[in-house]
């Protein structure tokens, strides 16, 4: 009976409704925030670009912002060896 109840509860979870709301997080704004954090500094630890208190959504938007900045060659990431800390800096006009 317990297994049957568990299966019923799992199936019932499929029918729960969720309220979808627009997030107030902007990728462009987050890119600007990342650049502001790096301005005037050398290498910054990668983890310092994230605000844990923002939760998953904030971390994901920050990560996407970092990826976009790497793609546009605005910032660069450096890792000296496998599993070593990752550091980020503004890309210089090499």
PDB file of C-alpha atoms in Angstrom, residues 23 25-28 30-31 34 46 49-69:
ATOM      1  CA  UNK A  23      12.177  37.569 -13.250  1.00  0.00           C
ATOM      2  CA  UNK A  25      17.097  39.772 -13.566  1.00  0.00           C
ATOM      3  CA  UNK A  26      18.565  41.202 -16.760  1.00  0.00           C
ATOM      4  CA  UNK A  27      21.485  39.597 -18.554  1.00  0.00           C
ATOM      5  CA  UNK A  28      22.729  42.970 -19.843  1.00  0.00           C
ATOM      6  CA  UNK A  30      24.405  41.528 -14.926  1.00  0.00           C
ATOM      7  CA  UNK A  31      27.108  41.835 -17.587  1.00  0.00           C
ATOM      8  CA  UNK A  34      30.433  41.837 -13.639  1.00  0.00           C
ATOM      9  CA  UNK A  46      35.685  33.512 -10.280  1.00  0.00           C
ATOM     10  CA  UNK A  49      31.373  37.272  -9.315  1.00  0.00           C
ATOM     11  CA  UNK A  50      28.397  35.463  -7.777  1.00  0.00           C
ATOM     12  CA  UNK A  51      26.021  36.451  -4.980  1.00  0.00           C
ATOM     13  CA  UNK A  52      24.846  33.279  -3.263  1.00  0.00           C
ATOM     14  CA  UNK A  53      21.967  35.085  -1.537  1.00  0.00           C
ATOM     15  CA  UNK A  54      20.346  35.640  -4.962  1.00  0.00           C
ATOM     16  CA  UNK A  55      19.677  31.929  -5.253  1.00  0.00           C
ATOM     17  CA  UNK A  56      19.776  29.764  -8.359  1.00  0.00           C
ATOM     18  CA  UNK A  57      18.318  32.366 -10.688  1.00  0.00           C
ATOM     19  CA  UNK A  58      20.942  34.961  -9.770  1.00  0.00           C
ATOM     20  CA  UNK A  59      23.772  32.475 -10.109  1.00  0.00           C
ATOM     21  CA  UNK A  60      22.544  31.299 -13.517  1.00  0.00           C
ATOM     22  CA  UNK A  61      22.186  34.866 -14.817  1.00  0.00           C
ATOM     23  CA  UNK A  62      25.670  35.735 -13.525  1.00  0.00           C
ATOM     24  CA  UNK A  63      27.103  32.622 -15.168  1.00  0.00           C
ATOM     25  CA  UNK A  64      25.426  33.475 -18.478  1.00  0.00           C
ATOM     26  CA  UNK A  65      26.782  37.022 -18.188  1.00  0.00           C
ATOM     27  CA  UNK A  66      30.303  35.662 -17.717  1.00  0.00           C
ATOM     28  CA  UNK A  67      29.875  33.391 -20.748  1.00  0.00           C
ATOM     29  CA  UNK A  68      28.681  36.306 -22.889  1.00  0.00           C
ATOM     30  CA  UNK A  69      31.634  38.453 -21.772  1.00  0.00           C
TER      31      UNK A  69
END
